[in-house]
Amino acid sequence: MTTTEGNAPSATTPEIGGVGHSVRRKEDDRFVQGGGQYLEDITLPGMLHLALLRSPLPHARVVKIDASAAEQLPGVVAVVTGEALAAHDLAWMPTLSGDTQAVLATDKVRFQGQEVAGVVAESPYIAWDALELIDVEYDPLPPVVDPKRALEADAPLIRDDKEGQTDNSCYQWEAGDKAATDQAFAEADTVVSLDTHYPRSHPAPLETCGCVADLNPVTGQATIYMTSQAPHAIRTLFAMVAGLPEENIRVVSPDIGGGFGNKVPIYPGYVVATAASLLIGRPVKWIESRSENLISTGFARDYHMHADLALRRDGTMLGLRVNMVSDNGAFYADAQPSKFRAGLFHVVTGSYDYPAAHVVTQGAYTNKAPGGVAYRCSFRITEASYLIERLVQNAAYELGIDPAVLRMKNFIRPEQFPYHTPTGFVYDSGDYGAALQKALDHVAYAGIAQEKEEARKEGKLVGVGIASFTEAVGAGPSKDYDIAGLKMFDSAELRVHPTGKAILKLGTKSQGQGHETTYAQIVANELGIPASDIAVREGDTDDTPYGLGTYASRSTPTSGAAAVVIARKLREKARTIAAHLLEASEEDLDWEPGRFVVKGAPDRGVTIQDVALAAYTNFPDGTEPGLEGVHYYDPPNLTYPFGSYVVVVEVDEETGVWSVRRMIAVDDCGVRINPMIVEGQICGGLAEGFAMSAMQYITFDEDGNCIGSNFMDYLIPTAWETPRFELDETVTPSPHHPIGAKGVGESATVGSPAAYVNAVIDALAPFGIRNIDMPVTPARVWEAMREAKAGT
Amino acid sequence: MQVTVTVNGVERNGDVEPRMLLVHFLRTTLDLTGTHVGCDTSNCGACTVLLDGKPVKSCTMFAVQANRRSITTVEGLKQDGQLDPIQQGFKEMHGLQCGFCTPAMMLVSKALLDRDSDPEEDDIRWALSGNLCRCTGYVNIVKAVQWAANEMQRATP
Amino acid sequence: MYPAEFDYVAPTTLDEVLAVLAERGDEAKVLAGGQSLIPMMKLRFAFPEALVDVNRVPGLDSLEESDGHLRVGALVRHNDVVTSEVVRRANHTMAAAAPWIADPIVRNLGTVGGSVAHADPLGDWASVMLACGADVVARSTTGERVIPMADFISGPFTTALEPTELLTELRVPKYAGGGGGAYLKMERKVGDYATVGVATHLDLDGGGTVTAAGVALTSVAPHNIKAVEAEQALVGQTPSDALFAEAADLAAGAAEPRDDVRGTAEYKREIVRVFTRRGLAKALELAHAS
């Protein structure tokens, strides 16, 4: 274990509830009483309801829109079309990736479900009645559904709205060193390859996206309640897009019922609602249905990946080549750092030590919903981690080396940190071998061969799968990271009240991660004020310091660090005041959580509460009154959580049905602020990993129809299908984070899919099967076995 | 049409279109926003309430069907200023993260414990298999129900 | 998400229900559990002019044995079957199927009769009733009809019921001798429709010979079907692994599955084979135990 002196947090009592305590969540009181205030719960006087008409076709010219019958329906206040928005220059909007996206279609529709018109009415029932009365004439065009087909020279052009766009290429980006990689491959004894498609998935938080736009015609103030994981960034972008003065825009993110990256982008519904409110002069609420959420909002994954791993005969890894084509849908709307067109996919070298890698990526436009960066993907690390961990297992089979042994042999060793990867990451700390060993011990790995034998006698196939992932979170240092130009720092503003309580405000925004509790614990640890005495605020842009929001597991590494820094600054000021109260010099004071005490005179002390009062009533000459400050934290690096997951499955050879016998997860996210909350995050991610590996995906037929646009087709496992999990940990603090914490929200979603899939492939190894793409359904397992048996 | 529904023990009245879904009647007409809408195909269970003590999806019923019947929503769990054991269990065992599925999960759990005071883990997962959660992976929801079951047995003489 | 407008009546007697159906049957739908109808109305795939809510009519929810039948009233909920001691003794196919209908919450409102009348080819109850040789009882203002289940469903969502008729009960014959049955359902998750469902039913005489056999299939044809050749191969025979394997092959042959997201036609056909074999074995086990 590596620890940097000075960043191991000191212990506090359970009453104070600092770092390391499983403090029960403060926010739960309102949620368990039905008192959460989610977007759909918000009602304003005079509020109207917006419903959106969507295209049934994936690719077509819009010939004519006749909304006259809809406008006549009693209760309808307005019908908005692309033409009306175009008059205000609002028919198109910029995306977070520097592209443009249609708000309401003008020339063409480019994906099934694309927004075509909006009805504003007195009730949602009437609005949906009116949608049926809008008559749209379409002239169908051939849809492009396969991204590789999209990139062919003769494919239909999707983005003919973009000047100079002559093909369906969305971006091209590469990382690493081609020459060095070629050299490595030339020296290799073996090259192992894998072709795999990480299918399109969708975060599908249980609450869909929505907003209430309230543009007050008298004051000119725009208040937009929005399900947004990044309210400050949204406010700035709204100011630029809508031309509203930024000081008059207030974005308020209320309680959010799950985000997972789905609630980062700006959606057409937000813009139409805002425009409608502006034009009509009344508040307008838009809340999408589940079908709309699945068919049109920020999806995840859809990477077509090919990788080659060069190795020596003895299993030493030498180099990695990756070619990837991403399906970005009709508009390039990824919410990711602007410098990296494929997100952090180039972390694909994984947990292993080898000198050369070359990653070539290509994005394609297709006639599908826009996006790709979402669903706890950590900016595409889900895709990268899946690829390398699947490839490593195949390499193990190819070389006849045990997959655990092959990993151990090639892991980056603890003494190699900070470790520079061939594609430009600097991993801060890690002990990959310790985590894997712990997981192997839990599963009694040495006995698995025996378990397989015994299962075979009962006609069952047993397999074991490993995934040893390295994550990269906490975007990020201003040198390399920005979204739409906004650097990815974050913030914390802390005020201690005269009565010794405190209020902490941050630029992040929880969607269930427990920030009202964990951030309070951070400050409690530094100042000794009980966490229960510290109120935490996020989400209201008028009331919180500027920040880039919560996604990509960045809150603890950025705002968490900012909270530590500002709390320590206030503690230094508190020391000055304490010295004044105790009539001692600052150097003569010791600090124990919550109290300054004179060295050698333990009964001469003042509590932090005494100091707080004094900051307003009895402060020394020359000291600024109050006990308050704000810090903007520009992280020096990302942080790198990691872990090893081991899954044991059994497969029914007759039906292809598989189930998890054991799922062991050993995670290392550095110092854990609230172990209970960390474990909750991990369990959620392990379940999502299972979902994607087993059943959950969006697909399209050859006509561009979306299959998976409602919960009958998009399958989310229930408590019955979801496996039980066994959790353990190692702790390797981050050397550069003020309390050594790393962030954990996405680790399990990143790392677990490969573990589940590796286990099923391992069960089928006797048939020589090397790959089944996710979702690994019983039908696909059965087909693979049948094909393999027919081949022999 | 006039409807009279007893909600959380109190008789409530409304004048509604027949097509108004029960969930909208609760949320909009009666201002009880603790019951949530999570989907449009009756798959997610976020809208679950108790109809005469039995879990039903309030998005798959019309308000008029509830005429002269009795509904319990999440707002009715707290009695005499005290949280129900199931509510305490969810707090104690970190059974919620975003909270959106939680009202439904608690009501279904309560109905389970009313008929089976000592369920096995499999029984709990089976009873909850009509309710989706995206955040927790269900692990702590199960623990919350087990906590509540223990608490209720402890409290019963 | 929001249904279209409709007229609503909630009669309190069966005669009132039938009178409304006689007058408005063509444009009205019966509302029992509503767990299939209301979702269709919310997506506006169904938009009846009127709904006749039958939930307040007394006497439609009886679940009892009489005259050698198990009588399942129109308002018997799926969960009533799950918890029924009567069913547990009287019909193993029904007992096996009930817990796998939809999800636990839907089972509190959805009805067996409603499911059969709805005739979704992915629905489970119709296969159970086909395998067990049940009869449908339909009432209208002109009287009562008894329709054998084998004649009831003619296509997807298409039954022999007239718009003026209400399905009032299902009559399931009781086992003559030692009987057993099973329902095996391949579903991707709880709440999904069947990828494949197989209902089996066996009635044995004192010597262990099969006197009646039922094999019916869900989701592998335009509507729920009986695997008639498989049934005929079983009747009059002594059960054995070889016999069940033969019946399983015949059942697989009777299926007309299609490729879709749940699997290929070959896969589904194979599951029919496997589930028929397993379901007959289970039926035999229960028949011996009784």
PDB file of C-alpha atoms in Angstrom, chain A residues 491-595:
ATOM      1  CA  SER A 491     -15.828  24.017  -6.222  1.00  0.00           C
ATOM      2  CA  ALA A 492     -16.817  24.174  -2.584  1.00  0.00           C
ATOM      3  CA  GLU A 493     -18.104  27.122  -0.597  1.00  0.00           C
ATOM      4  CA  LEU A 494     -18.233  26.783   3.171  1.00  0.00           C
ATOM      5  CA  ARG A 495     -19.687  29.038   5.830  1.00  0.00           C
ATOM      6  CA  VAL A 496     -19.606  28.282   9.530  1.00  0.00           C
ATOM      7  CA  HIS A 497     -22.463  29.979  11.397  1.00  0.00           C
ATOM      8  CA  PRO A 498     -22.159  31.750  14.741  1.00  0.00           C
ATOM      9  CA  THR A 499     -23.815  28.792  16.498  1.00  0.00           C
ATOM     10  CA  GLY A 500     -21.176  26.440  15.154  1.00  0.00           C
ATOM     11  CA  LYS A 501     -23.263  24.801  12.448  1.00  0.00           C
ATOM     12  CA  ALA A 502     -22.230  25.080   8.831  1.00  0.00           C
ATOM     13  CA  ILE A 503     -23.474  25.192   5.281  1.00  0.00           C
ATOM     14  CA  LEU A 504     -21.500  23.754   2.376  1.00  0.00           C
ATOM     15  CA  LYS A 505     -22.341  24.475  -1.237  1.00  0.00           C
ATOM     16  CA  LEU A 506     -20.801  22.768  -4.260  1.00  0.00           C
ATOM     17  CA  GLY A 507     -20.745  22.893  -8.040  1.00  0.00           C
ATOM     18  CA  THR A 508     -21.555  19.196  -8.367  1.00  0.00           C
ATOM     19  CA  LYS A 509     -25.049  17.662  -8.319  1.00  0.00           C
ATOM     20  CA  SER A 510     -26.044  14.383  -6.730  1.00  0.00           C
ATOM     21  CA  GLN A 511     -28.557  12.103  -8.392  1.00  0.00           C
ATOM     22  CA  GLY A 512     -28.540   9.618  -5.542  1.00  0.00           C
ATOM     23  CA  GLN A 513     -24.867   9.387  -4.598  1.00  0.00           C
ATOM     24  CA  GLY A 514     -25.452  10.705  -1.099  1.00  0.00           C
ATOM     25  CA  HIS A 515     -23.643  14.030  -1.338  1.00  0.00           C
ATOM     26  CA  GLU A 516     -25.677  15.630   1.449  1.00  0.00           C
ATOM     27  CA  THR A 517     -24.018  13.107   3.731  1.00  0.00           C
ATOM     28  CA  THR A 518     -20.572  12.432   2.266  1.00  0.00           C
ATOM     29  CA  TYR A 519     -19.536  16.036   1.682  1.00  0.00           C
ATOM     30  CA  ALA A 520     -20.641  16.857   5.222  1.00  0.00           C
ATOM     31  CA  GLN A 521     -18.410  14.033   6.409  1.00  0.00           C
ATOM     32  CA  ILE A 522     -15.431  15.520   4.600  1.00  0.00           C
ATOM     33  CA  VAL A 523     -15.877  18.855   6.362  1.00  0.00           C
ATOM     34  CA  ALA A 524     -16.657  17.123   9.650  1.00  0.00           C
ATOM     35  CA  ASN A 525     -13.322  15.388   9.363  1.00  0.00           C
ATOM     36  CA  GLU A 526     -11.408  18.640   8.921  1.00  0.00           C
ATOM     37  CA  LEU A 527     -13.275  20.872  11.356  1.00  0.00           C
ATOM     38  CA  GLY A 528     -14.709  18.481  13.903  1.00  0.00           C
ATOM     39  CA  ILE A 529     -18.201  19.889  13.386  1.00  0.00           C
ATOM     40  CA  PRO A 530     -20.612  16.938  13.453  1.00  0.00           C
ATOM     41  CA  ALA A 531     -21.687  15.945   9.938  1.00  0.00           C
ATOM     42  CA  SER A 532     -25.273  16.205  11.134  1.00  0.00           C
ATOM     43  CA  ASP A 533     -24.697  19.916  11.775  1.00  0.00           C
ATOM     44  CA  ILE A 534     -23.522  20.600   8.228  1.00  0.00           C
ATOM     45  CA  ALA A 535     -26.127  21.382   5.563  1.00  0.00           C
ATOM     46  CA  VAL A 536     -25.111  20.623   1.983  1.00  0.00           C
ATOM     47  CA  ARG A 537     -26.498  22.397  -1.065  1.00  0.00           C
ATOM     48  CA  GLU A 538     -26.140  21.628  -4.755  1.00  0.00           C
ATOM     49  CA  GLY A 539     -28.082  22.330  -7.900  1.00  0.00           C
ATOM     50  CA  ASP A 540     -29.244  25.949  -7.728  1.00  0.00           C
ATOM     51  CA  THR A 541     -26.995  28.093  -9.901  1.00  0.00           C
ATOM     52  CA  ASP A 542     -27.920  31.224  -7.944  1.00  0.00           C
ATOM     53  CA  ASP A 543     -26.948  29.596  -4.695  1.00  0.00           C
ATOM     54  CA  THR A 544     -23.858  27.506  -5.384  1.00  0.00           C
ATOM     55  CA  PRO A 545     -20.349  28.104  -6.692  1.00  0.00           C
ATOM     56  CA  TYR A 546     -19.579  27.302 -10.319  1.00  0.00           C
ATOM     57  CA  GLY A 547     -18.764  23.726 -11.212  1.00  0.00           C
ATOM     58  CA  LEU A 548     -19.050  21.188 -13.986  1.00  0.00           C
ATOM     59  CA  GLY A 549     -21.425  18.805 -12.224  1.00  0.00           C
ATOM     60  CA  THR A 550     -21.566  15.132 -11.300  1.00  0.00           C
ATOM     61  CA  TYR A 551     -20.801  12.378 -13.816  1.00  0.00           C
ATOM     62  CA  ALA A 552     -17.757  10.275 -14.659  1.00  0.00           C
ATOM     63  CA  SER A 553     -17.220   9.649 -10.914  1.00  0.00           C
ATOM     64  CA  ARG A 554     -15.738  13.125 -10.591  1.00  0.00           C
ATOM     65  CA  SER A 555     -17.384  14.552  -7.474  1.00  0.00           C
ATOM     66  CA  THR A 556     -15.101  13.145  -4.798  1.00  0.00           C
ATOM     67  CA  PRO A 557     -11.914  13.850  -6.763  1.00  0.00           C
ATOM     68  CA  THR A 558     -12.884  17.451  -7.582  1.00  0.00           C
ATOM     69  CA  SER A 559     -15.454  19.030  -5.268  1.00  0.00           C
ATOM     70  CA  GLY A 560     -14.488  16.592  -2.553  1.00  0.00           C
ATOM     71  CA  ALA A 561     -10.953  17.890  -2.777  1.00  0.00           C
ATOM     72  CA  ALA A 562     -12.203  21.484  -2.886  1.00  0.00           C
ATOM     73  CA  ALA A 563     -14.193  20.854   0.288  1.00  0.00           C
ATOM     74  CA  VAL A 564     -11.088  19.553   2.033  1.00  0.00           C
ATOM     75  CA  VAL A 565      -9.034  22.531   0.928  1.00  0.00           C
ATOM     76  CA  ILE A 566     -11.539  25.161   1.988  1.00  0.00           C
ATOM     77  CA  ALA A 567     -12.221  23.397   5.294  1.00  0.00           C
ATOM     78  CA  ARG A 568      -8.491  23.382   6.011  1.00  0.00           C
ATOM     79  CA  LYS A 569      -8.255  27.077   5.134  1.00  0.00           C
ATOM     80  CA  LEU A 570     -11.054  27.820   7.568  1.00  0.00           C
ATOM     81  CA  ARG A 571      -9.318  25.685  10.153  1.00  0.00           C
ATOM     82  CA  GLU A 572      -6.208  27.819   9.798  1.00  0.00           C
ATOM     83  CA  LYS A 573      -8.275  30.953  10.341  1.00  0.00           C
ATOM     84  CA  ALA A 574      -9.944  29.193  13.263  1.00  0.00           C
ATOM     85  CA  ARG A 575      -6.492  28.610  14.734  1.00  0.00           C
ATOM     86  CA  THR A 576      -5.847  32.356  14.642  1.00  0.00           C
ATOM     87  CA  ILE A 577      -9.106  33.045  16.428  1.00  0.00           C
ATOM     88  CA  ALA A 578      -8.502  30.232  18.896  1.00  0.00           C
ATOM     89  CA  ALA A 579      -5.089  31.634  19.730  1.00  0.00           C
ATOM     90  CA  HIS A 580      -6.751  34.961  20.387  1.00  0.00           C
ATOM     91  CA  LEU A 581      -9.346  33.377  22.664  1.00  0.00           C
ATOM     92  CA  LEU A 582      -6.755  31.351  24.572  1.00  0.00           C
ATOM     93  CA  GLU A 583      -4.253  34.186  24.665  1.00  0.00           C
ATOM     94  CA  ALA A 584      -1.629  31.842  23.299  1.00  0.00           C
ATOM     95  CA  SER A 585       0.393  31.810  20.117  1.00  0.00           C
ATOM     96  CA  GLU A 586      -0.806  29.790  17.174  1.00  0.00           C
ATOM     97  CA  GLU A 587       2.245  27.497  17.271  1.00  0.00           C
ATOM     98  CA  ASP A 588       1.431  26.566  20.859  1.00  0.00           C
ATOM     99  CA  LEU A 589      -1.900  25.045  19.909  1.00  0.00           C
ATOM    100  CA  ASP A 590      -2.645  21.429  19.069  1.00  0.00           C
ATOM    101  CA  TRP A 591      -5.661  20.406  17.033  1.00  0.00           C
ATOM    102  CA  GLU A 592      -7.842  17.408  17.832  1.00  0.00           C
ATOM    103  CA  PRO A 593     -11.057  16.964  15.889  1.00  0.00           C
ATOM    104  CA  GLY A 594     -13.331  19.773  17.025  1.00  0.00           C
ATOM    105  CA  ARG A 595     -10.965  21.423  19.459  1.00  0.00           C
TER     106      ARG A 595
END
